[in-house]
GROMACS .gro file of C-alpha atoms in nm:
model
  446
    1UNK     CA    1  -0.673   0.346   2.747
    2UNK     CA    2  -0.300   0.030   2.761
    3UNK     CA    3  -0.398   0.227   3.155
    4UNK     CA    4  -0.287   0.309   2.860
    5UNK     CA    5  -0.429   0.176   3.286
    6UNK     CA    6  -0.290  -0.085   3.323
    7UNK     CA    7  -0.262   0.042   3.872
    8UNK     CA    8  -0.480   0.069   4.127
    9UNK     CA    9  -0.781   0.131   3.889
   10UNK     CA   10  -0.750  -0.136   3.656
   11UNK     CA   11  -0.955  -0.136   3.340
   12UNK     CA   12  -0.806  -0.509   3.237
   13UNK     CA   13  -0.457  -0.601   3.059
   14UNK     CA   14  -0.528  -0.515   2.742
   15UNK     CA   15  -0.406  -0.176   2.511
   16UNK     CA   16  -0.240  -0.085   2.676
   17UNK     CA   17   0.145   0.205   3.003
   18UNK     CA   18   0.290   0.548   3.128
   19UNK     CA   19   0.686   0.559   3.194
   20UNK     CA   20   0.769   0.873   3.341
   21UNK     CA   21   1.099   1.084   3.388
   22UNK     CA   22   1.114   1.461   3.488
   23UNK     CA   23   0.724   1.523   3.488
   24UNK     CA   24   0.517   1.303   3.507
   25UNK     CA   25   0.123   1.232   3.357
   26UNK     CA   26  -0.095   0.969   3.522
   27UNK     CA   27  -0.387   0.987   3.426
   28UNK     CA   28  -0.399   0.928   3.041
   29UNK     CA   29  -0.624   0.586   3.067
   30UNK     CA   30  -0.893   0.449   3.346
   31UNK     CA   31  -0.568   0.405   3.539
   32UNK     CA   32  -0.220   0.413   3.523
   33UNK     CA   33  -0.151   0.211   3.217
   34UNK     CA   34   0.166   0.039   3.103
   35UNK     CA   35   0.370   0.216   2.875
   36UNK     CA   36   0.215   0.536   2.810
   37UNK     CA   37   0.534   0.703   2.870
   38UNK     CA   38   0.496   1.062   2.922
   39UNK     CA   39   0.809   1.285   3.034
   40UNK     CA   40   0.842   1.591   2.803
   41UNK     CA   41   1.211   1.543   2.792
   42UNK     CA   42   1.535   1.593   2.550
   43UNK     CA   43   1.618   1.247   2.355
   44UNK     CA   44   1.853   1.022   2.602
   45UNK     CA   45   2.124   0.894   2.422
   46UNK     CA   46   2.215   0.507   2.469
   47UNK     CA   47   2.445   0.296   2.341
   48UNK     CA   48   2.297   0.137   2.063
   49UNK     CA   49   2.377  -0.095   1.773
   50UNK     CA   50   2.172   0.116   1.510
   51UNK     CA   51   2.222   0.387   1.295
   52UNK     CA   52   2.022   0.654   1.464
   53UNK     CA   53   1.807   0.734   1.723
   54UNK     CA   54   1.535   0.968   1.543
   55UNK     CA   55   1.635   0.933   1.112
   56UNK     CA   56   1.573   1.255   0.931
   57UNK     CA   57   1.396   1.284   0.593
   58UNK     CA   58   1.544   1.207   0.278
   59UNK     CA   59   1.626   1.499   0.017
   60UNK     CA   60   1.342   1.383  -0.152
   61UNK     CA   61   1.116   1.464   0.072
   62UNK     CA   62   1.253   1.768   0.194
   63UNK     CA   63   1.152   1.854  -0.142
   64UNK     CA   64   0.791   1.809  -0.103
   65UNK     CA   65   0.755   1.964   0.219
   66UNK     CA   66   0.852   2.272   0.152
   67UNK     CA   67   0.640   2.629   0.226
   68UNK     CA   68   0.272   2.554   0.188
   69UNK     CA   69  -0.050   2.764   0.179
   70UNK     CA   70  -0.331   2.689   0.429
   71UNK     CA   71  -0.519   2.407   0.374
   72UNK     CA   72  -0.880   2.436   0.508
   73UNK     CA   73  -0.950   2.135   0.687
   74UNK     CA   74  -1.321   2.025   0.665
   75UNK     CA   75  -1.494   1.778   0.862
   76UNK     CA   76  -1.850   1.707   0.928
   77UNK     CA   77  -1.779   1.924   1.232
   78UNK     CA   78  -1.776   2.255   1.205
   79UNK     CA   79  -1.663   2.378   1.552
   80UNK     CA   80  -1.367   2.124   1.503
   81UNK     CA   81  -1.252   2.219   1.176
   82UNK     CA   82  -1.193   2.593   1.356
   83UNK     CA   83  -0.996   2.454   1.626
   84UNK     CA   84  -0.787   2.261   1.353
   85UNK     CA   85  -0.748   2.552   1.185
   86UNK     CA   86  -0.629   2.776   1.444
   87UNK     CA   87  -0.397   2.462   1.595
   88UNK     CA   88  -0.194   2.451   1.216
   89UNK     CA   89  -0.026   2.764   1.281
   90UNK     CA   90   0.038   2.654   1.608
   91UNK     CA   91   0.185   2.381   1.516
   92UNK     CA   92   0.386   2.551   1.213
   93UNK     CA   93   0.516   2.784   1.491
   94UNK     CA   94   0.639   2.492   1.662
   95UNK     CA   95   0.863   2.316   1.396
   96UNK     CA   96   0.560   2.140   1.197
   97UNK     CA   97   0.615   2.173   0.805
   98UNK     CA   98   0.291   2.326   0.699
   99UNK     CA   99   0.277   2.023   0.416
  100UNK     CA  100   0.326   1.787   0.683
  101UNK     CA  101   0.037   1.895   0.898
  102UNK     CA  102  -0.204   1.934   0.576
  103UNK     CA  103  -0.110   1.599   0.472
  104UNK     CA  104  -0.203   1.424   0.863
  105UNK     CA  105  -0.480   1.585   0.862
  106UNK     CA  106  -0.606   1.550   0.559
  107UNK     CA  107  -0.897   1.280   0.642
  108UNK     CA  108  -0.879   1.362   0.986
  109UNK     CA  109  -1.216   1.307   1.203
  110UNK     CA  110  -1.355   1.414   1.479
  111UNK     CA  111  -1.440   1.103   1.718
  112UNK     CA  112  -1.724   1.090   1.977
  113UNK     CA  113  -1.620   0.741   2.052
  114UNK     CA  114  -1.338   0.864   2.212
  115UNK     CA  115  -1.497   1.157   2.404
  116UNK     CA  116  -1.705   0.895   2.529
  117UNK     CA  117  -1.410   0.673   2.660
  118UNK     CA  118  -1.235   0.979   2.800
  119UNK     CA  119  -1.532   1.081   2.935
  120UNK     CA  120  -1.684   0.714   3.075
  121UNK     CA  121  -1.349   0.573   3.206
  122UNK     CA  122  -1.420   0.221   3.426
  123UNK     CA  123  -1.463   0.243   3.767
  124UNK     CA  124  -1.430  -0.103   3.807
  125UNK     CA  125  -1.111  -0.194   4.029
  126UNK     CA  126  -0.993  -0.480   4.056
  127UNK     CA  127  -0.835  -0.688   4.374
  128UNK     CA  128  -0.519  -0.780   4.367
  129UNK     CA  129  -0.559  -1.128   4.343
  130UNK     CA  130  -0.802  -1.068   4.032
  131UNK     CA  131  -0.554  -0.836   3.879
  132UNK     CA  132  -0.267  -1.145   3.951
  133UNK     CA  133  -0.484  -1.381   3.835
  134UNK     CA  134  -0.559  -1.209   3.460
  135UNK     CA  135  -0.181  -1.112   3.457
  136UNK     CA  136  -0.036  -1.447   3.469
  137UNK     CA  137  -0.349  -1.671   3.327
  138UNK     CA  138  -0.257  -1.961   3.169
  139UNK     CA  139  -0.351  -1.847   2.849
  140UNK     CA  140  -0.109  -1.522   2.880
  141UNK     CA  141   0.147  -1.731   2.989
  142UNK     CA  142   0.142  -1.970   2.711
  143UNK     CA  143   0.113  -1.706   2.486
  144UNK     CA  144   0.380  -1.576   2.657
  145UNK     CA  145   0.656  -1.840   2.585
  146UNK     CA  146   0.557  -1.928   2.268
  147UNK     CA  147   0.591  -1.544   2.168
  148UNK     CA  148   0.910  -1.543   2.326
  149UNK     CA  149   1.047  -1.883   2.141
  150UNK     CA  150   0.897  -1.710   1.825
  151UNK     CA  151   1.118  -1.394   1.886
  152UNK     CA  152   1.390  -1.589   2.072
  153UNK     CA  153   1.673  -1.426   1.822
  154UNK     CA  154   1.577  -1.055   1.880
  155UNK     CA  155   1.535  -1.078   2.213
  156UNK     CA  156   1.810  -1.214   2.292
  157UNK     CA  157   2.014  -0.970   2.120
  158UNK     CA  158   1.815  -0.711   2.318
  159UNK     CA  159   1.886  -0.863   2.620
  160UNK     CA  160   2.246  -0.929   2.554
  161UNK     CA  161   2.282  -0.502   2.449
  162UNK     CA  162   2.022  -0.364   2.706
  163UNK     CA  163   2.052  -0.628   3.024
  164UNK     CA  164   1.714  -0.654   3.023
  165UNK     CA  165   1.624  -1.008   3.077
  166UNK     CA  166   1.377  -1.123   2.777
  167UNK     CA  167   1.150  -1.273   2.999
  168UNK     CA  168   1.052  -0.934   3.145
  169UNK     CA  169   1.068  -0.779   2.796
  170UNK     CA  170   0.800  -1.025   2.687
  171UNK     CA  171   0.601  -0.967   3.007
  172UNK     CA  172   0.561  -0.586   2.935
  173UNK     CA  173   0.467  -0.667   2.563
  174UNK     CA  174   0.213  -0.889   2.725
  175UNK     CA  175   0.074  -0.683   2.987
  176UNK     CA  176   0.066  -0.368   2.734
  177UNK     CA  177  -0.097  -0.522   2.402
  178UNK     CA  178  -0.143  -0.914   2.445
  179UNK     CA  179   0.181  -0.944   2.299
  180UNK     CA  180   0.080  -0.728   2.005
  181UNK     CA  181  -0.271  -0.842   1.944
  182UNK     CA  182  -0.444  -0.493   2.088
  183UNK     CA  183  -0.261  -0.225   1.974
  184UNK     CA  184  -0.524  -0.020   1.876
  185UNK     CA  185  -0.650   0.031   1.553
  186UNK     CA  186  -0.807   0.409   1.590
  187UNK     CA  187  -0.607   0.681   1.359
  188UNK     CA  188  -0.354   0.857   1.596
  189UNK     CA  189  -0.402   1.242   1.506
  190UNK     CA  190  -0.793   1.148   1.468
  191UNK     CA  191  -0.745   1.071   1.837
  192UNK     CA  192  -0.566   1.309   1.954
  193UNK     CA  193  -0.721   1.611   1.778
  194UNK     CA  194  -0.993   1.502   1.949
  195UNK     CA  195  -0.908   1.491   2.289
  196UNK     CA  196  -0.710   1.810   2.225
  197UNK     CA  197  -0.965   2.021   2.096
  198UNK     CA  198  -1.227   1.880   2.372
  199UNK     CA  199  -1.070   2.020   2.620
  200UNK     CA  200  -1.076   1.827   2.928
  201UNK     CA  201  -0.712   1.773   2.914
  202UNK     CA  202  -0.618   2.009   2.644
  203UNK     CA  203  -0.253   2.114   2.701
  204UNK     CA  204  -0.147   1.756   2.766
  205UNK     CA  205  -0.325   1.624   2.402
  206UNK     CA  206  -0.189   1.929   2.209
  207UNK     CA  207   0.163   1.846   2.340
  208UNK     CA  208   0.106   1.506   2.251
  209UNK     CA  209  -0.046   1.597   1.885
  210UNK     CA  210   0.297   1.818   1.842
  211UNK     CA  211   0.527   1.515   1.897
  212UNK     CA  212   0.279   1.296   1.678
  213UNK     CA  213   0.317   1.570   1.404
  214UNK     CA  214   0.738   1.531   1.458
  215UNK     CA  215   0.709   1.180   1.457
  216UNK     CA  216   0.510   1.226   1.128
  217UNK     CA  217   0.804   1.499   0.974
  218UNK     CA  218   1.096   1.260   1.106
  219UNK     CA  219   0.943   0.945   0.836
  220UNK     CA  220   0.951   0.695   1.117
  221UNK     CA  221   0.574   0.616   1.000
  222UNK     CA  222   0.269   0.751   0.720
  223UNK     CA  223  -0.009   0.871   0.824
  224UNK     CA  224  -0.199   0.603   0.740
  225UNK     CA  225  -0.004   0.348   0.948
  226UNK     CA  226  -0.031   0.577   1.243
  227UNK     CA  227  -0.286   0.429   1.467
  228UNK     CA  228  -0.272   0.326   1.809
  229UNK     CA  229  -0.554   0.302   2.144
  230UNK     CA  230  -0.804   0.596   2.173
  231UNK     CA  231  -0.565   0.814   2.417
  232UNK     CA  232  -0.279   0.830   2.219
  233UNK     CA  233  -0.064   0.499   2.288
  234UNK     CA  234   0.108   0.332   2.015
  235UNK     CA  235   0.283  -0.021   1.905
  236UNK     CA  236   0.343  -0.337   2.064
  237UNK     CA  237   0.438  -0.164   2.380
  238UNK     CA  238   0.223   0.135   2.430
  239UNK     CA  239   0.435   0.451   2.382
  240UNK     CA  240   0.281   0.772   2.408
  241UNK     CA  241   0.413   1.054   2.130
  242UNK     CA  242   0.673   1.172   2.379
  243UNK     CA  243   0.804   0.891   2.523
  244UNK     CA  244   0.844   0.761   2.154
  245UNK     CA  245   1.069   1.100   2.103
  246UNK     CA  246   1.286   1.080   2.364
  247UNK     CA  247   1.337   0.709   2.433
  248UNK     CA  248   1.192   0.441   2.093
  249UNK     CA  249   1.535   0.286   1.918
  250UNK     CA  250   1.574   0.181   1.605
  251UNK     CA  251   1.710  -0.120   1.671
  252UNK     CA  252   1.673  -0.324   1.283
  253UNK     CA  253   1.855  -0.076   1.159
  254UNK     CA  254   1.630   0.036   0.842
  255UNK     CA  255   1.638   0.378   0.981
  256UNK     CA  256   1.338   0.389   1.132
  257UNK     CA  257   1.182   0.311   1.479
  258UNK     CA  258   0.886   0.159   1.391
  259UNK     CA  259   0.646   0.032   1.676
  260UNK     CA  260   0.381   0.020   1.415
  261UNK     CA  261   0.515  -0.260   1.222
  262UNK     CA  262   0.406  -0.684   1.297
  263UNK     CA  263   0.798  -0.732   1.351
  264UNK     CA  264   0.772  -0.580   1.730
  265UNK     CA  265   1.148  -0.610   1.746
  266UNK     CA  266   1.211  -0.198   1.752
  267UNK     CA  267   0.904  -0.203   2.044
  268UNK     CA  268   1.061  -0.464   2.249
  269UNK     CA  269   1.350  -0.307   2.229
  270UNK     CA  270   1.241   0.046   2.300
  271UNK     CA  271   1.098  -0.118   2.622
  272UNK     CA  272   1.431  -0.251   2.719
  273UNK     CA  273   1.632   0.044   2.648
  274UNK     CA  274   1.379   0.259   2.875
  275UNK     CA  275   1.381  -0.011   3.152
  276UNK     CA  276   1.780   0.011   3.103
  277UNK     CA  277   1.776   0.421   3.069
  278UNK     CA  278   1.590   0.397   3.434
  279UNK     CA  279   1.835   0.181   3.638
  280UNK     CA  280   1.769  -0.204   3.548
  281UNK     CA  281   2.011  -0.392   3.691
  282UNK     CA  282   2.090  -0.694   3.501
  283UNK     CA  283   2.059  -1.026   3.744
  284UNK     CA  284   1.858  -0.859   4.014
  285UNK     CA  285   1.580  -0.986   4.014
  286UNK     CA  286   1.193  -0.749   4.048
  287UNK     CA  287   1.126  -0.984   4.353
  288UNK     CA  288   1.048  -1.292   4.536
  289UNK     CA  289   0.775  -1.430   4.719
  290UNK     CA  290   0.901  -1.461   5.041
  291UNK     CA  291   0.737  -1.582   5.401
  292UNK     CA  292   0.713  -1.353   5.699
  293UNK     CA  293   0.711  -1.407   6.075
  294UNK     CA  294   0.351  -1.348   6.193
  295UNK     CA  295   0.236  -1.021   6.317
  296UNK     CA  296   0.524  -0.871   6.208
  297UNK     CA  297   0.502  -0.463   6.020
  298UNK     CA  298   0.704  -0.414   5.805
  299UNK     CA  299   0.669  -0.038   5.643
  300UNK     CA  300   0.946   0.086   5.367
  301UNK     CA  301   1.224   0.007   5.582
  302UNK     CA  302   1.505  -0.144   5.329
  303UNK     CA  303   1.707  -0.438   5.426
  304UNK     CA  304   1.937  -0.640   5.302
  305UNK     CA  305   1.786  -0.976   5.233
  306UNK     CA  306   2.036  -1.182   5.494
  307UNK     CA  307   1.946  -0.882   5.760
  308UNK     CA  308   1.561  -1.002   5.693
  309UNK     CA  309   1.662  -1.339   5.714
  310UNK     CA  310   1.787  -1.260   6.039
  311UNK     CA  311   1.451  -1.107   6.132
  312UNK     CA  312   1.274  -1.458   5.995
  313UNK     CA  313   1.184  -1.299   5.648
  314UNK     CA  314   1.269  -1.616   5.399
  315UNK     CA  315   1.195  -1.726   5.039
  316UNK     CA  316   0.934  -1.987   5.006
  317UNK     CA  317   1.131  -2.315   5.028
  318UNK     CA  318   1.249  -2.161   5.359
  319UNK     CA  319   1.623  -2.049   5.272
  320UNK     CA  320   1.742  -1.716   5.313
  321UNK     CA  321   1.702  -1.464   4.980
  322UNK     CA  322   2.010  -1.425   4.821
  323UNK     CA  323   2.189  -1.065   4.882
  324UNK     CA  324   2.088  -0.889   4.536
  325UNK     CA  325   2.053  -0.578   4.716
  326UNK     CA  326   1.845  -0.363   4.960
  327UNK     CA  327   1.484  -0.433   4.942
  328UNK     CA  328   1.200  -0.381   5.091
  329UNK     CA  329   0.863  -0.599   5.188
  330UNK     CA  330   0.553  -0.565   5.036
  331UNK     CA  331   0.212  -0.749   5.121
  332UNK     CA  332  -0.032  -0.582   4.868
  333UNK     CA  333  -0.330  -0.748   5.044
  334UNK     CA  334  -0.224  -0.683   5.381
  335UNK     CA  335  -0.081  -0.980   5.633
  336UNK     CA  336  -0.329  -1.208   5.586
  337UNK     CA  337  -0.194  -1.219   5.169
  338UNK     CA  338   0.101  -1.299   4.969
  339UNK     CA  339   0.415  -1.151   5.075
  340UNK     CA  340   0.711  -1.009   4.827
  341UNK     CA  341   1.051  -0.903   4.900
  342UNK     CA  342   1.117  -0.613   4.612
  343UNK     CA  343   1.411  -0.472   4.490
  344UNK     CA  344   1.522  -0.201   4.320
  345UNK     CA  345   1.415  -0.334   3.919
  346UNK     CA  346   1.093  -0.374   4.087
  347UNK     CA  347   1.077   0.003   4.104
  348UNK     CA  348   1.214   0.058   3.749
  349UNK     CA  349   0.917  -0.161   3.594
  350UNK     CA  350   0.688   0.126   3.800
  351UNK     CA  351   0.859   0.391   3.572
  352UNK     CA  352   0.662   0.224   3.282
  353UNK     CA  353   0.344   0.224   3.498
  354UNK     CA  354   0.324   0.383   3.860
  355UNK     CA  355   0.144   0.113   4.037
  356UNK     CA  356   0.286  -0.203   4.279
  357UNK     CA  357  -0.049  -0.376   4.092
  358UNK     CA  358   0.127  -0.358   3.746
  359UNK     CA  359   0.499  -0.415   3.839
  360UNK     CA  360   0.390  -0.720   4.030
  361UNK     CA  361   0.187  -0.827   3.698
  362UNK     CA  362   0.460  -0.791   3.497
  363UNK     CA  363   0.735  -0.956   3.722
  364UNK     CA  364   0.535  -1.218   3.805
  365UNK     CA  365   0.425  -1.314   3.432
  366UNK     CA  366   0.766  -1.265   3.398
  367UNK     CA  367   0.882  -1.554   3.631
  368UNK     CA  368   0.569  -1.760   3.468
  369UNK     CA  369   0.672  -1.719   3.118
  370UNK     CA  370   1.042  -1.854   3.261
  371UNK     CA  371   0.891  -2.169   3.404
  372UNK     CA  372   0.854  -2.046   3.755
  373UNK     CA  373   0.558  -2.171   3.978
  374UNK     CA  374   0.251  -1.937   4.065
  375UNK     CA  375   0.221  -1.746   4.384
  376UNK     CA  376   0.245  -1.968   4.639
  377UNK     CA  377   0.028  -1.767   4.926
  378UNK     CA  378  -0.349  -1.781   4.938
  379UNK     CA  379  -0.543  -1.400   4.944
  380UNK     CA  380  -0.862  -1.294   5.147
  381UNK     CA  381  -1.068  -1.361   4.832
  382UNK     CA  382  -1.372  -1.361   5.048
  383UNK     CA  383  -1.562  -1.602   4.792
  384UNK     CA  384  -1.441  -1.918   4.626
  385UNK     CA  385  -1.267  -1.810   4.275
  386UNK     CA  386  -1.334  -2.030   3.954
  387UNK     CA  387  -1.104  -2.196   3.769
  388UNK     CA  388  -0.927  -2.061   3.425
  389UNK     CA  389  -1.156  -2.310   3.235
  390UNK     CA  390  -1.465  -2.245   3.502
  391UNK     CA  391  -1.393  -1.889   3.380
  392UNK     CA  392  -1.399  -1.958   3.034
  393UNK     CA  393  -1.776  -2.116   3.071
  394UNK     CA  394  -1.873  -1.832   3.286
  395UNK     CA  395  -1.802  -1.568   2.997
  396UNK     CA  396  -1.970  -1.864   2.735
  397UNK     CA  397  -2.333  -1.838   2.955
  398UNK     CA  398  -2.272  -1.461   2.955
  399UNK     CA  399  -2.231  -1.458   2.618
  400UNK     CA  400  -2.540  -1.679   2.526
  401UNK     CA  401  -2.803  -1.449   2.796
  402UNK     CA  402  -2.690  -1.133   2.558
  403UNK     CA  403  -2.370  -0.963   2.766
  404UNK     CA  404  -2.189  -0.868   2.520
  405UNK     CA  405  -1.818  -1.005   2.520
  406UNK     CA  406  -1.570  -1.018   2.265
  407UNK     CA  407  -1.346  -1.303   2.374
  408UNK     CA  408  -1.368  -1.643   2.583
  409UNK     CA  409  -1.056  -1.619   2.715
  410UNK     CA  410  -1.080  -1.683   3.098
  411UNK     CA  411  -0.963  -1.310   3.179
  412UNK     CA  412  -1.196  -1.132   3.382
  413UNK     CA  413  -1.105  -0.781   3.235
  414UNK     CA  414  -1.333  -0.500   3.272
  415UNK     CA  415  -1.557  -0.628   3.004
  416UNK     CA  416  -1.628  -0.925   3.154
  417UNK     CA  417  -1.667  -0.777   3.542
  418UNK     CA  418  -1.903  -0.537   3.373
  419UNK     CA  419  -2.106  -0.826   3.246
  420UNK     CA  420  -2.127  -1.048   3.574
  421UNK     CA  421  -2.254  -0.693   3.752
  422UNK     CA  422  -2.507  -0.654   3.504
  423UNK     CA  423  -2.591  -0.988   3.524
  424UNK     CA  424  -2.611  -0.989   3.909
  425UNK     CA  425  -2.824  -0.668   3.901
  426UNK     CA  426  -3.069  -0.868   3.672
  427UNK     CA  427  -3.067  -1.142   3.938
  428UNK     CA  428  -3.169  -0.912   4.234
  429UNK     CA  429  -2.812  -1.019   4.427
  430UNK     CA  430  -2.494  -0.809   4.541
  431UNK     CA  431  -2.340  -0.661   4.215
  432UNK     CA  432  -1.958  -0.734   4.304
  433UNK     CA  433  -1.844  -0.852   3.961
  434UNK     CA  434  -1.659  -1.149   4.147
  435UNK     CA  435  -1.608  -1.471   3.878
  436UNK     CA  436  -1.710  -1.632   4.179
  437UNK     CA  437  -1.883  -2.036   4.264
  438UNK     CA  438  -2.198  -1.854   4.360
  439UNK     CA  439  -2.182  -1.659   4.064
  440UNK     CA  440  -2.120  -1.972   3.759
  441UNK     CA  441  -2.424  -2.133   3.999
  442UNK     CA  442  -2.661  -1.853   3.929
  443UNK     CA  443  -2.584  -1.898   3.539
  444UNK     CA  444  -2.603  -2.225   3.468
  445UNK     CA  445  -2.960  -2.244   3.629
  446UNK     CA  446  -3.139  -1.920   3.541
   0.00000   0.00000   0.00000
């Protein structure tokens, strides 16, 4: 884990989110990753254009789940197969239809792989500027606006119902999977058992199989189709098992709310109606880069934006911010960085993720993907940053000395960061995983 990241431990934009209402979880991926949604809360109801929120099973198969005797789960683990065991009547106790549970876990494994990831999360963390720089890339923002003139029909019927601009709809479905490409492809209750019965963060996993085990009973999804990242998050947009129950839509209309399918219309829209369910406010917008007097502090205080104006806090081109509301001024890399005047939606994106990192990833992507310009403000890089294609030939020489990297695709995610310190370390220089001059220098002649 879309941390499910993605965030001020950042383990690159990829799979993914955690929204949170009445309690929240934060750490269910290296850091606090988008749209891993955890509140353990009754379904919200919103006005919705569909025919229900969570559909129920047919007759049909209420006929085939009835009573059931136990079914001894056996895996090539034997101290995992008991814990499985003893969880069914757990689970049974709990609302889970005994058939229901002996059909999930039918082929179900136990998974080193993800012991491993739970156990080996990155340490890597990435500046700001980095983290910026990956967020809006060009590549993600291409991919950005031709994914949103692919899907230009549902989402603007999302953002018509929810007020949720499409722009920042597409950002989060960015930011969360690649806009849909890394969703995860490891089986969900495989996953979960897992982490449930290893016991590092047992409660949280066994409250997370439950609700995968509803999800299962309430025929939004089979078995087989339920997959998602290695800690649980699932679909286009990264939903946890909880999250899904209380806030996915069905928003086709086929009855189900299916974040599994291609068609990420009922994710995108389950992102819109959370955003919505948390306070967006249509036409505000998350932010704006704005210029500040120098030496000034500026705290949490909240202003109106002519009241900063007043105090010599103005948008880029020099005008005053227009009044959208109270806001507040944040320089994530200190004065000598960019500077953003944030509003209230800017805190609603950080109910999907927890982190000024991510919501400034996603509302800046946002603005990209809607044809505004990059960040305007320079950042205390401390070396001299490669270009997006400089980038791309950086990963290439990495590649070809043996790191192993699955993509050329100028993002210096965790992968690659991992593979310039490795690289640096093999080099006998400082290992600080900067895509830096210095750094493409050393490649191309050793």
């Amino acid at each position: 884990m879309r941390i499910r990241g993605f965030c001020t431990a950042i383990a690159g934009m990829v799979i993914g989110a955690t929204a949170h209402a009445a309690a929240v979880e934060t750490s269910l991926r290296p850091q606090v990753r988008p749209g891993t949604m955890g509140p353990d809360v009754a379904v919200i109801s919103i006005d919705r254009p569909i025919r229900s929120l969570r559909p129920v099973l047919r007759p049909e198969d209420l006929a085939r789940v009835g009573t059931a005797p136990v079914e001894r789960v056996s895996t090539s683990n034997a101290a995992f197969d008991k814990w499985i065991n003893g969880f069914r009547g757990r689970a049974v106790s709990q609302g889970i239809n005994a058939r229901v549970f002996d059909a999930a876990f039918r082929n179900a494994q136990y998974r080193p792989d993800v012991v491993h990831k739970d156990r080996n999360q990155s340490e890597f963390k990435s500046e700001i500027w980095d983290y910026l720089d990956n967020a809006a890339s060009p590549v993600r923002v291409d991919n950005g606006k031709k994914a949103l003139r692919r899907y230009r029909r549902a989402l603007n019927r999302i953002e018509s119902h929810y007020g949720v601009e499409k722009e920042v709809v597409t950002a989060v479905w960015g930011m969360e999977s690649t806009y849909g490409e890394r969703r995860g492809d490891i089986p969900l209750i495989d996953a979960l058992a897992t982490l449930a019965y290893d016991g590092r963060r047992g409660a949280f996993f066994e409250k997370q199989l439950i609700a995968a085990l509803k999800i299962l009973q309430n025929g939004d999804v089979a078995p087989r189709d339920m997959k998602g990242s290695w800690a649980g998050a699932m679909g286009h947009t990264q939903f946890i098992p909880t999250s899904y129950q209380a806030y996915a839509v069905d928003f086709t209309g086929d009855g189900k709310r299916d974040v599994w399918s291609d068609d990420p219309t009922d994710s995108l829209a389950s992102t819109a109606a959370y955003l919505k369910r948390f306070g967006w406010r249509t036409g505000m917008p998350w932010g704006v880069e704005v210029r500040v007097p120098s030496g000034a502090s500026f705290g949490n205080t909240k202003r109106m934006p002519s009241d900063w104006a007043a105090r010599g806090v103005v948008g880029t081109n020099g005008q005053p911010v227009r009044d959208f509301g109270a806001a507040r001024i944040l320089q994530p890399a200190g004065p000598q960085g960019g500077s953003f005047m944030v509003f209230a939606n800017f805190d609603v994106i950080k109910r999907y993720n927890n982190a000024d990192s991510y919501a400034l990833g996603v509302g800046h992507l946002a603005d990209r993907i809607a044809g505004g310009p990059p960040i305007q403000a320079s950042w205390p890089r401390g070396y001299e940053p490669l270009s997006f294609d400089e980038r791309k030939q950086m990963q290439r020489l990495l590649r070809r000395k043996g790191y192993p990297l699955e993509k050329i695709d100028g993002i210096a995610g965790p992968n690659t960061v991992n593979a310039i310190r490795a690289f640096q370390k093999s080099i006998g220089v400082a290992a600080d995983g900067y895509p830096s001059q210095t750094l493409l220098t050393h490649l191309r002649n050793r």
